[in-house]
Coordinates of C-alpha atoms in Angstrom, one line a residue:
Chain A
M1 CA -39.3 -3.9 -18.3
E2 CA -38.6 -0.2 -18.1
T3 CA -39.4 1.9 -21.2
I4 CA -39.2 5.5 -22.1
E5 CA -40.8 7.5 -24.8
L6 CA -38.2 9.2 -27.1
I7 CA -39.0 11.0 -30.4
G8 CA -42.5 9.5 -30.2
R9 CA -41.3 5.9 -29.8
E10 CA -41.4 3.5 -26.9
I11 CA -37.8 2.5 -26.2
E12 CA -36.7 -0.3 -23.8
L13 CA -34.0 0.3 -21.2
D14 CA -31.7 -2.1 -19.4
E15 CA -31.1 -2.2 -15.6
D16 CA -28.6 0.7 -15.8
G17 CA -31.0 2.9 -17.8
N18 CA -29.1 2.4 -21.0
L19 CA -30.8 1.3 -24.3
K20 CA -31.6 -2.3 -24.2
N21 CA -31.3 -2.8 -27.9
I22 CA -28.5 -0.9 -29.6
S23 CA -30.5 -1.2 -32.9
D24 CA -33.0 1.3 -31.4
W25 CA -30.4 4.0 -31.5
N26 CA -30.2 6.8 -34.0
E27 CA -28.8 10.4 -33.9
E28 CA -32.1 11.9 -32.9
I29 CA -32.3 9.6 -29.9
A30 CA -28.7 10.5 -29.0
V31 CA -29.8 14.2 -28.9
E32 CA -32.6 13.3 -26.5
L33 CA -30.5 11.1 -24.3
A34 CA -27.9 13.8 -24.1
K35 CA -30.5 16.3 -22.9
Q36 CA -31.4 13.8 -20.1
E37 CA -27.8 13.9 -19.1
G38 CA -27.8 17.6 -19.0
I39 CA -26.0 18.2 -22.3
D40 CA -28.1 20.7 -24.3
E41 CA -26.2 20.5 -27.6
L42 CA -24.1 17.8 -29.1
T43 CA -21.1 19.5 -30.8
D44 CA -18.7 18.0 -33.4
R45 CA -16.4 17.0 -30.5
H46 CA -19.2 15.2 -28.7
W47 CA -20.0 13.3 -32.0
A48 CA -16.3 12.4 -32.4
V49 CA -16.4 10.6 -29.0
I50 CA -19.8 9.1 -29.6
N51 CA -18.9 7.7 -33.1
Y52 CA -15.6 6.4 -31.8
M53 CA -17.4 4.6 -29.0
R54 CA -19.8 3.0 -31.3
K55 CA -17.1 1.9 -33.6
E56 CA -15.1 0.4 -30.7
Y57 CA -18.2 -1.4 -29.5
E58 CA -18.9 -2.9 -32.9
E59 CA -15.4 -4.2 -33.2
K60 CA -14.7 -5.3 -29.6
G61 CA -18.1 -5.9 -28.1
T62 CA -17.6 -3.6 -25.1
A63 CA -17.6 0.1 -24.6
P64 CA -14.1 1.5 -24.1
S65 CA -12.7 2.8 -20.8
I66 CA -11.8 6.4 -20.3
R67 CA -8.1 5.5 -20.7
R68 CA -8.8 3.9 -24.0
L69 CA -10.9 6.8 -25.1
T70 CA -8.1 9.2 -24.3
K71 CA -5.5 7.1 -26.0
E72 CA -7.4 6.4 -29.1
S73 CA -10.2 8.9 -29.8
G74 CA -7.8 11.9 -30.0
V75 CA -9.8 13.7 -27.3
P76 CA -7.7 14.6 -24.2
T77 CA -9.0 13.5 -20.8
K78 CA -9.6 17.1 -19.6
E79 CA -11.8 17.8 -22.6
L80 CA -13.7 14.5 -22.2
Y81 CA -14.8 15.7 -18.7
Q82 CA -15.8 19.0 -20.1
L83 CA -17.9 17.4 -22.9
F84 CA -19.5 14.8 -20.6
P85 CA -19.3 16.0 -17.0
K86 CA -19.4 13.4 -14.2
G87 CA -18.2 10.2 -15.7
P88 CA -17.5 10.6 -19.4
A89 CA -17.2 6.9 -20.2
K90 CA -20.5 6.1 -18.6
K91 CA -22.3 9.1 -20.0
A92 CA -21.0 8.9 -23.5
A93 CA -21.8 5.2 -23.6
R94 CA -25.4 5.9 -22.7
I95 CA -25.8 8.7 -25.3
A96 CA -24.1 6.4 -27.9
G97 CA -26.8 3.8 -27.1
L98 CA -24.4 1.3 -25.6
P99 CA -24.5 -0.6 -22.4
K100 CA -22.6 0.8 -19.4
P101 CA -18.9 0.1 -19.6
K102 CA -18.0 -2.8 -17.3
G103 CA -16.3 -1.7 -14.1
C104 CA -14.0 -4.7 -13.7
I105 CA -13.2 -5.9 -10.2
Chain B
M1 CA 12.3 -32.6 -25.3
K2 CA 9.3 -30.4 -25.3
K3 CA 9.7 -27.0 -23.7
L4 CA 7.3 -25.3 -21.3
V5 CA 8.3 -21.8 -20.3
I6 CA 6.5 -20.0 -17.4
L7 CA 7.0 -16.2 -17.2
G8 CA 6.7 -14.9 -13.6
A9 CA 7.3 -16.8 -10.4
G10 CA 4.6 -15.0 -8.2
T11 CA 1.5 -16.8 -6.8
A12 CA 0.1 -17.9 -10.2
G13 CA 3.4 -18.8 -11.9
T14 CA 4.7 -20.8 -8.9
M15 CA 1.5 -22.7 -8.5
M16 CA 1.4 -23.7 -12.2
L17 CA 5.1 -24.7 -12.0
N18 CA 4.4 -27.1 -9.2
K19 CA 1.2 -28.5 -10.5
L20 CA 2.6 -29.2 -14.0
Y21 CA 6.0 -30.4 -12.6
N22 CA 4.1 -33.2 -10.9
A23 CA 2.0 -34.0 -14.0
L24 CA 4.5 -33.9 -16.9
D25 CA 6.8 -36.7 -17.8
K26 CA 10.3 -35.6 -16.8
D27 CA 11.9 -37.4 -19.7
E28 CA 9.8 -35.6 -22.2
W29 CA 9.5 -32.1 -20.8
Q30 CA 11.9 -29.3 -19.9
I31 CA 10.3 -26.7 -17.6
T32 CA 11.8 -23.2 -17.3
I33 CA 10.6 -20.4 -15.1
V34 CA 11.7 -16.8 -15.4
D35 CA 11.5 -14.0 -12.9
Q36 CA 13.5 -10.9 -12.3
H37 CA 13.2 -11.1 -8.5
E38 CA 14.6 -13.7 -6.0
T39 CA 12.1 -12.9 -3.2
H40 CA 8.5 -14.3 -3.1
Y41 CA 6.2 -11.8 -1.4
Y42 CA 3.0 -12.8 0.3
Q43 CA 1.2 -9.8 -1.1
P44 CA -2.0 -10.2 1.0
G45 CA 0.2 -9.5 4.0
F46 CA 1.2 -6.0 2.8
L47 CA -2.1 -4.7 4.1
F48 CA -1.1 -5.5 7.7
I49 CA 2.3 -3.9 7.6
P50 CA 1.3 -0.2 8.0
F51 CA -0.6 -1.1 11.3
G52 CA 2.4 -3.0 12.8
I53 CA 0.5 -6.4 12.6
Y54 CA 3.0 -7.9 10.2
E55 CA 6.6 -6.9 9.5
K56 CA 8.6 -7.4 6.3
K57 CA 10.0 -10.7 7.6
D58 CA 6.4 -12.1 7.9
V59 CA 5.7 -11.8 4.2
I60 CA 8.9 -12.9 2.4
K61 CA 10.5 -16.2 1.5
P62 CA 13.1 -17.0 -1.2
K63 CA 11.3 -18.0 -4.5
S64 CA 13.7 -20.9 -4.8
D65 CA 12.1 -22.5 -1.7
F66 CA 9.1 -23.3 -4.0
F67 CA 11.0 -24.5 -7.1
P68 CA 11.1 -28.3 -7.5
S69 CA 14.5 -29.7 -8.3
G70 CA 15.2 -30.4 -11.9
I71 CA 13.5 -27.4 -13.3
N72 CA 15.4 -24.5 -15.0
A73 CA 15.0 -21.3 -13.0
I74 CA 16.3 -18.1 -14.6
T75 CA 16.6 -14.8 -12.6
A76 CA 16.4 -12.1 -15.3
Q77 CA 14.2 -9.4 -16.6
I78 CA 12.1 -10.1 -19.7
D79 CA 12.9 -7.9 -22.6
K80 CA 10.0 -9.2 -24.8
I81 CA 8.0 -12.1 -26.0
E82 CA 8.0 -12.9 -29.7
P83 CA 4.9 -15.0 -29.9
D84 CA 5.2 -15.6 -33.6
N85 CA 8.7 -17.0 -33.2
N86 CA 7.8 -19.0 -30.0
R87 CA 10.6 -17.4 -28.1
V88 CA 11.3 -15.0 -25.2
L89 CA 14.2 -12.5 -25.2
L90 CA 15.7 -11.7 -21.8
K91 CA 17.5 -8.5 -20.7
N92 CA 20.6 -10.6 -20.1
N93 CA 20.7 -11.4 -23.8
Q94 CA 19.6 -15.0 -23.3
V95 CA 17.0 -16.3 -25.7
V96 CA 14.5 -18.9 -24.4
T97 CA 12.5 -20.9 -26.9
Y98 CA 9.3 -22.7 -26.0
D99 CA 6.6 -25.1 -27.3
Y100 CA 4.1 -23.8 -24.8
L101 CA 4.2 -20.6 -22.8
I102 CA 2.3 -19.6 -19.6
I103 CA 2.4 -15.9 -18.9
A104 CA 2.0 -15.0 -15.2
T105 CA 3.8 -11.6 -15.1
G106 CA 1.2 -10.0 -12.8
A107 CA 0.2 -6.4 -12.2
R108 CA 2.1 -3.6 -10.6
I109 CA 1.4 -0.1 -9.5
A110 CA 2.2 2.8 -11.9
P111 CA 2.2 6.0 -9.8
A112 CA 3.9 7.9 -12.6
E113 CA 0.6 7.7 -14.5
T114 CA -0.9 10.4 -12.3
E115 CA 0.6 13.9 -12.3
G116 CA 2.2 14.9 -9.0
L117 CA 1.7 11.5 -7.3
Q118 CA 5.3 10.4 -7.2
D119 CA 6.7 13.8 -6.4
K120 CA 8.3 15.4 -3.3
L121 CA 5.7 14.0 -0.9
W122 CA 6.1 10.5 -2.2
H123 CA 6.7 8.1 0.8
K124 CA 6.7 11.2 3.1
N125 CA 3.0 12.2 3.2
I126 CA 1.8 10.1 0.2
F127 CA 2.1 6.3 0.5
D128 CA 1.1 3.2 -1.4
F129 CA 0.7 -0.1 0.4
Y130 CA 0.9 -2.4 -2.6
T131 CA 4.7 -2.5 -2.5
I132 CA 6.9 -3.6 0.5
E133 CA 8.6 -0.2 0.4
G134 CA 5.4 1.7 0.5
A135 CA 3.9 -0.5 3.3
T136 CA 6.9 -0.2 5.5
A137 CA 7.3 3.5 5.0
L138 CA 3.7 4.0 6.0
A139 CA 4.2 1.9 9.1
N140 CA 7.0 4.2 10.2
F141 CA 4.8 7.3 9.4
F142 CA 1.8 6.0 11.4
K143 CA 3.9 5.1 14.4
Y144 CA 4.5 8.8 15.2
W145 CA 1.5 10.4 13.6
K146 CA -0.6 12.6 15.9
G147 CA -3.7 12.6 13.6
G148 CA -5.2 14.7 10.9
K149 CA -6.9 14.0 7.6
L150 CA -6.3 10.5 6.3
V151 CA -7.4 10.2 2.7
L152 CA -7.5 6.9 0.8
N153 CA -7.8 7.2 -2.9
I154 CA -8.3 4.6 -5.7
T155 CA -7.0 6.1 -8.9
E156 CA -8.8 3.9 -11.4
M157 CA -10.0 0.4 -11.9
P158 CA -9.1 -2.4 -12.2
I159 CA -6.8 -2.8 -9.2
K160 CA -5.2 -5.8 -7.6
C161 CA -7.3 -7.1 -4.7
P162 CA -10.2 -4.6 -5.0
V163 CA -11.3 -5.2 -1.4
A164 CA -7.9 -4.2 0.1
P165 CA -8.6 -0.4 0.1
L166 CA -11.8 -1.0 2.2
E167 CA -9.8 -3.3 4.5
F168 CA -7.2 -0.6 4.8
V169 CA -9.7 2.0 6.1
F170 CA -11.4 -0.6 8.4
L171 CA -8.0 -1.4 9.9
A172 CA -7.1 2.2 10.2
D173 CA -10.3 2.8 12.2
S174 CA -9.4 0.0 14.5
Y175 CA -5.7 0.9 14.8
F176 CA -6.3 4.6 15.7
T177 CA -9.0 3.7 18.1
K178 CA -6.5 1.4 19.9
R179 CA -4.0 4.2 19.9
G180 CA -6.6 6.4 21.5
I181 CA -6.5 9.1 18.8
R182 CA -9.4 8.0 16.6
D183 CA -11.2 11.3 17.4
K184 CA -8.2 13.2 15.9
V185 CA -8.1 11.1 12.7
D186 CA -10.5 12.0 9.9
I187 CA -10.8 9.1 7.5
T188 CA -12.1 9.5 4.0
F189 CA -12.5 6.8 1.3
V190 CA -12.3 8.4 -2.2
T191 CA -13.2 6.2 -5.1
P192 CA -14.0 6.5 -8.8
L193 CA -16.8 4.0 -8.4
D194 CA -20.3 4.9 -7.6
G195 CA -20.3 3.1 -4.3
A196 CA -18.0 1.4 -1.7
F197 CA -17.5 -1.6 -4.0
T198 CA -18.3 -2.6 -7.6
K199 CA -21.2 -5.1 -7.1
P200 CA -24.5 -3.6 -5.9
R201 CA -25.4 -5.8 -2.9
A202 CA -21.9 -5.9 -1.5
S203 CA -21.5 -2.2 -2.2
A204 CA -24.5 -1.3 -0.1
I205 CA -23.5 -3.6 2.8
L206 CA -19.9 -2.5 2.8
G207 CA -21.0 1.1 2.5
D208 CA -23.0 0.7 5.7
F209 CA -19.9 -0.6 7.4
L210 CA -18.0 2.6 6.4
D211 CA -20.9 4.6 7.9
K212 CA -20.9 2.7 11.1
K213 CA -17.2 3.1 11.5
N214 CA -17.4 6.8 10.9
I215 CA -15.5 6.7 7.6
K216 CA -16.5 9.2 5.0
L217 CA -17.2 8.0 1.5
I218 CA -16.7 10.2 -1.6
T219 CA -17.7 8.4 -4.9
D220 CA -17.4 9.2 -8.6
F221 CA -14.0 11.0 -8.0
D222 CA -11.6 10.6 -10.9
I223 CA -8.2 11.9 -9.8
A224 CA -6.4 14.1 -12.3
R225 CA -3.4 15.3 -10.3
V226 CA -1.9 15.9 -6.8
D227 CA -1.0 19.4 -5.6
N228 CA 2.0 18.7 -3.4
D229 CA 2.2 22.2 -2.0
K230 CA -1.4 22.5 -1.0
K231 CA -1.6 18.8 -0.1
E232 CA -4.7 18.2 -2.2
I233 CA -5.9 15.7 -4.7
I234 CA -7.8 17.3 -7.6
S235 CA -10.2 15.6 -9.9
W236 CA -10.7 16.2 -13.7
E237 CA -13.7 18.3 -12.7
E238 CA -11.5 20.4 -10.5
D239 CA -13.0 19.1 -7.2
E240 CA -10.3 19.3 -4.4
I241 CA -9.8 17.1 -1.4
P242 CA -7.2 18.1 1.1
F243 CA -5.1 15.6 3.0
D244 CA -2.5 15.3 5.7
V245 CA -1.6 11.8 4.6
L246 CA -2.7 10.3 1.3
V247 CA -2.8 6.6 0.9
T248 CA -3.0 6.0 -2.8
I249 CA -3.9 3.0 -4.9
P250 CA -2.2 4.1 -8.1
T251 CA -3.1 2.9 -11.6
N252 CA -2.4 -0.8 -12.0
T253 CA -0.8 -2.0 -15.2
G254 CA 0.6 -5.2 -16.5
D255 CA 4.3 -5.8 -16.8
P256 CA 6.2 -3.4 -19.1
A257 CA 7.6 -6.4 -21.0
I258 CA 4.0 -7.1 -22.2
E259 CA 3.9 -3.6 -23.8
R260 CA 7.3 -4.2 -25.4
S261 CA 5.9 -7.4 -26.8
G262 CA 2.8 -5.7 -28.3
M263 CA 0.6 -8.2 -26.5
G264 CA -1.3 -5.9 -24.0
N265 CA -4.4 -3.7 -24.0
E266 CA -4.3 0.0 -22.9
L267 CA -3.2 -1.1 -19.4
N268 CA -0.8 -3.8 -20.6
F269 CA -3.1 -6.6 -19.6
I270 CA -3.2 -9.5 -22.0
P271 CA -6.4 -10.2 -23.9
T272 CA -7.3 -13.7 -22.7
D273 CA -10.2 -16.1 -23.3
K274 CA -12.2 -15.6 -20.0
H275 CA -13.2 -19.3 -19.9
T276 CA -10.3 -21.3 -21.3
L277 CA -7.5 -18.9 -20.2
R278 CA -5.8 -19.2 -23.6
A279 CA -4.2 -15.9 -24.9
E280 CA -6.4 -14.5 -27.7
G281 CA -4.8 -15.4 -31.0
Y282 CA -2.2 -17.9 -29.8
D283 CA -3.0 -21.6 -29.4
N284 CA 0.2 -22.4 -27.4
I285 CA 0.1 -19.5 -24.9
F286 CA -2.0 -19.3 -21.7
V287 CA -2.3 -16.4 -19.3
I288 CA -3.0 -16.6 -15.6
G289 CA -3.5 -14.3 -12.6
D290 CA -3.2 -10.6 -12.6
A291 CA -1.6 -10.5 -16.1
T292 CA -5.0 -11.3 -17.8
D293 CA -7.6 -8.8 -18.9
L294 CA -10.4 -11.0 -17.5
P295 CA -13.4 -9.2 -15.9
S296 CA -12.7 -10.9 -12.6
S297 CA -10.9 -9.8 -9.5
K298 CA -7.1 -9.5 -9.6
A299 CA -6.6 -11.7 -6.5
G300 CA -4.7 -14.7 -5.2
S301 CA -8.0 -16.7 -4.9
V302 CA -8.8 -16.0 -8.5
A303 CA -5.3 -17.2 -9.6
H304 CA -5.8 -20.3 -7.4
F305 CA -9.1 -21.2 -9.1
E306 CA -7.7 -20.4 -12.5
A307 CA -4.7 -22.7 -11.8
D308 CA -7.1 -25.7 -11.5
I309 CA -8.7 -24.8 -14.9
L310 CA -5.5 -24.0 -16.6
Y311 CA -3.9 -27.2 -15.4
E312 CA -6.7 -29.3 -17.0
N313 CA -6.7 -27.2 -20.2
F314 CA -2.9 -27.4 -20.5
L315 CA -3.0 -31.2 -20.3
S316 CA -5.8 -31.3 -23.0
V317 CA -4.0 -29.0 -25.4
I318 CA -0.6 -30.8 -25.2
E319 CA -2.5 -34.0 -26.2
G320 CA -4.0 -32.2 -29.2
R321 CA -7.5 -31.8 -27.7
E322 CA -9.4 -28.6 -27.3
P323 CA -9.4 -27.0 -23.8
Q324 CA -12.6 -28.2 -22.1
A325 CA -12.4 -26.7 -18.6
Q326 CA -14.2 -23.4 -18.2
F327 CA -13.2 -20.7 -15.6
D328 CA -16.3 -19.0 -14.2
G329 CA -14.6 -15.9 -12.7
H330 CA -14.8 -17.4 -9.1
A331 CA -13.3 -15.2 -6.4
N332 CA -13.3 -15.7 -2.6
C333 CA -12.1 -12.9 -0.4
F334 CA -11.8 -12.4 3.3
I335 CA -12.2 -8.8 4.1
E336 CA -10.5 -7.8 7.3
S337 CA -12.8 -5.3 9.1
G338 CA -10.9 -4.3 12.2
F339 CA -11.2 -5.2 15.9
G340 CA -10.5 -8.9 15.2
N341 CA -13.4 -9.3 12.8
G342 CA -13.7 -10.2 9.1
I343 CA -16.2 -10.4 6.3
L344 CA -16.2 -13.0 3.6
I345 CA -17.4 -12.6 0.0
D346 CA -17.7 -15.3 -2.7
F347 CA -18.7 -14.6 -6.3
N348 CA -18.1 -15.1 -10.0
Y349 CA -18.6 -13.5 -13.4
D350 CA -22.4 -13.9 -13.2
T351 CA -23.3 -14.0 -9.5
E352 CA -22.5 -11.0 -7.3
P353 CA -21.4 -11.4 -3.7
L354 CA -24.5 -12.6 -1.7
P355 CA -25.2 -13.0 2.0
G356 CA -25.6 -16.4 3.6
K357 CA -23.1 -19.2 4.6
F358 CA -20.0 -20.5 3.0
P359 CA -19.5 -24.2 3.7
L360 CA -15.9 -25.4 4.0
P361 CA -15.3 -29.0 4.9
G362 CA -13.5 -29.5 8.2
V363 CA -13.4 -25.7 9.0
G364 CA -16.5 -23.8 8.0
P365 CA -19.1 -22.7 7.6
F366 CA -18.1 -19.0 7.3
S367 CA -20.6 -16.2 7.2
L368 CA -20.9 -14.3 4.0
L369 CA -21.2 -10.5 4.0
E370 CA -21.3 -10.4 7.8
E371 CA -18.7 -9.4 10.4
T372 CA -17.5 -12.4 12.4
K373 CA -14.4 -13.5 14.4
M374 CA -14.3 -16.7 12.4
N375 CA -13.8 -14.8 9.1
H376 CA -10.9 -13.0 10.7
Y377 CA -9.3 -16.3 11.7
G378 CA -9.9 -17.5 8.1
K379 CA -7.8 -14.7 6.8
I380 CA -5.0 -15.1 9.4
M381 CA -4.9 -18.9 8.8
F382 CA -4.7 -18.3 5.1
R383 CA -1.1 -17.2 5.2
W384 CA 0.0 -20.6 6.5
M385 CA -2.1 -22.3 3.8
Y386 CA -0.6 -20.0 1.2
W387 CA 3.0 -20.9 2.0
N388 CA 2.4 -24.6 2.7
F389 CA -0.2 -25.6 0.2
L390 CA -1.2 -23.0 -2.3
V391 CA 2.1 -22.0 -4.0
K392 CA 3.3 -25.6 -3.8
G393 CA 0.3 -26.5 -6.0
L394 CA -1.3 -28.8 -3.4
E395 CA -5.0 -29.3 -3.2
L396 CA -7.2 -27.1 -1.0
P397 CA -10.7 -28.2 0.1
I398 CA -12.4 -25.5 -2.0
E399 CA -14.0 -25.9 -5.4
S400 CA -12.6 -23.9 -8.4
N401 CA -16.0 -23.1 -9.7
M402 CA -18.4 -21.1 -7.5
S403 CA -21.2 -23.0 -5.7
M404 CA -24.6 -21.5 -4.7
A405 CA -24.7 -23.7 -1.6
G406 CA -25.5 -21.6 1.5
K407 CA -26.1 -18.4 -0.4
R408 CA -29.2 -16.4 0.1
M409 CA -30.7 -14.8 -3.1

């Protein structure tokens, strides 16, 4: 099992490198995960997306797709890509402590 | 009389119609099927049209050829479903009531979702091949094309037949080689996924095929818009990819009637129990085929395996029992790989496509994740099976739930 040390704690990761237990997540860990993704500072707009994703996950059991994010989080697609470059849905899910959104086939 | 209404007479709807027609007592049940079109398209055949392998006449038959006598077939557009009133309103002002409803309204391309896609180059230098119009327009274009940059782009997932885009570039490689202009055609496969396919092992193996066939792969590209003047696709991150001809797989959505009914998710696909195939929240509504939101492929084989499960569950539910049969997400896809070869993949919700052998009584075994002539014949033979067995609801010698027999871990 892969683990990383964040804010002085050993945290377990899943096969995609996302948190294995969403209960390990807190805001400090989000800041550290964001740094790993190349995002130095989480602004209010980042938090709006992160909090929306966590709420969706709690209600529906899966992290939302980009389309759902745009439609319902109030953050336009263009801005999502500026906030979370290279794959906003994947990146925001990881920072929010959620599993990778399922790419349906 | 009890009333069963089936919405959509494509692959899934027609299969269910025939299976249930044979099972339900004709004195007790009235079956109605509704579809806006009179022509049944063999959609897997669209892939072959741009390369002159099939023509339009090879992929069409009247839908009515597959309707048993004594059922009620209505050709009309659906306005909306009112699931709380157990009725369906049609655009011709007819109102159809039901005791049980099966929704098989499918998926369609929605090019208008992407800025500049359906603009002045549409069906001139930008083509889809998921409609008969797009596929035939592209066939005419390719016939006289002298070469240049051919870009295939998947807009976003999920899409119908997720292997079709790969098959398209494999066939393009084969087609332009035979035309003697392969050295003048630069083929690029542009996908929002992080590899050639979604599942890791198949993605790696299929990625190698792209490489071997000299087809460039660009991953993690999320298209934002098309610049028709510069002939470029542009991502949300402002990366640009120039093209001479763009073959697009536009956003796929469920039927607009689903949106009007307030029954769909953000792409108009209907939330469906992934094992029982019952619509979430409605005990007397089932959903099958591309119309569902299941995390499985949107493909004819999936509709076929679902049909076996739905058939059992439907018969349970009308007798007041709980649905027992469980769909496992089984998909089985022949991937045409060019030069008379094919690749086969077989997988479900939990097991990704694996290499090995696929046993099939009387015909097989077929090789999994390997290029063989046999797999190509499997694909070609399938059209005949489709018209003569599948849509008629007759049994095929293949299990609805996936088997591990022959697969290598």
